Coordinates of C-alpha atoms in Angstrom, one line a residue:
X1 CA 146.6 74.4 150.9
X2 CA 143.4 72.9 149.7
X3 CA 140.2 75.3 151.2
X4 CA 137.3 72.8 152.6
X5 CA 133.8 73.7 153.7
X6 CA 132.8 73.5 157.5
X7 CA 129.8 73.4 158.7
X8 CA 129.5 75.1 162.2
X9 CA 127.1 75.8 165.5
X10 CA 127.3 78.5 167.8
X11 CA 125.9 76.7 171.0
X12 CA 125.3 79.1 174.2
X13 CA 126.2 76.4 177.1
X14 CA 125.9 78.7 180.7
X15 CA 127.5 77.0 183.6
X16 CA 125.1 75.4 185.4
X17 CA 126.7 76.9 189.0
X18 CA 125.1 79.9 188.0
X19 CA 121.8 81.0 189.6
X20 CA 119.8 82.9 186.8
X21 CA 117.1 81.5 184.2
X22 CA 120.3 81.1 181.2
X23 CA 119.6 78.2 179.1
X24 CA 121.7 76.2 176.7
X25 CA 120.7 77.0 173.3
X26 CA 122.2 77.4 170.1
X27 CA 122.9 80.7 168.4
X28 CA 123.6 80.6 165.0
X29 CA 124.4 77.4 162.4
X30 CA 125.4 77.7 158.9
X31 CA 128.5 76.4 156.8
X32 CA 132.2 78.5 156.1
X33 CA 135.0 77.8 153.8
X34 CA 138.3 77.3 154.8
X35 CA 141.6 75.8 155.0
X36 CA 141.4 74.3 158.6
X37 CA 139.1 73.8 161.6
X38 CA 141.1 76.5 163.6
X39 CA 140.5 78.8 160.8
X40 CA 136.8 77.5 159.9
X41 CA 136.0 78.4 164.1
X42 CA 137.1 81.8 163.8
X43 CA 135.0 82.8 160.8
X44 CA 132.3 81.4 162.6
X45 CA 133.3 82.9 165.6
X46 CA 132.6 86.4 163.8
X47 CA 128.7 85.6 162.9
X48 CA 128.3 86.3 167.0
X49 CA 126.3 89.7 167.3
X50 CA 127.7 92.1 170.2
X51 CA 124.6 91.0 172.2
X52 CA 126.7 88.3 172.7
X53 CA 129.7 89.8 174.1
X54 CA 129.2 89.5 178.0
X55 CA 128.4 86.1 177.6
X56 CA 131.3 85.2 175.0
X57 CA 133.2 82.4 178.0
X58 CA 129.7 80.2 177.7
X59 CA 129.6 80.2 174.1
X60 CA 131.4 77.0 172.7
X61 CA 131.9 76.9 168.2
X62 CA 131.5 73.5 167.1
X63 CA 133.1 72.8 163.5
X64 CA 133.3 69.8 161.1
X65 CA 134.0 69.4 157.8
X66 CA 131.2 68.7 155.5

């Protein structure tokens, strides 16, 4: 299989049900090489910092090929 290059967001999107000051915002862009979007949202998946890790249901990864 052919490898493409993604480009990716991390995008922090709280419900808004929630009663605290979180706000959307994104975490971390950049671009990843790979075979598939699945595969491409992983890699990207594993840029997130353990800050990150009680909050991991609000974060949505965003992929498309570049």
């Amino acid at each position: 299989m052919k490898n493409t290059v993604f480009q990716f967001v991390l995008f922090y999107n709280p419900s808004l049900d929630k009663k605290d000051d979180r706000v959307p915002q994104i975490i971390e862009t950049g671009f990843v090489v790979a075979t598939d979007a699945e595969k491409a949202k992983l890699m990207a998946t594993r840029k997130l910092t353990s800050e990150w890790d009680s909050r991991i249901n609000d974060i949505e990864v965003l992929v498309r090929p570049f």
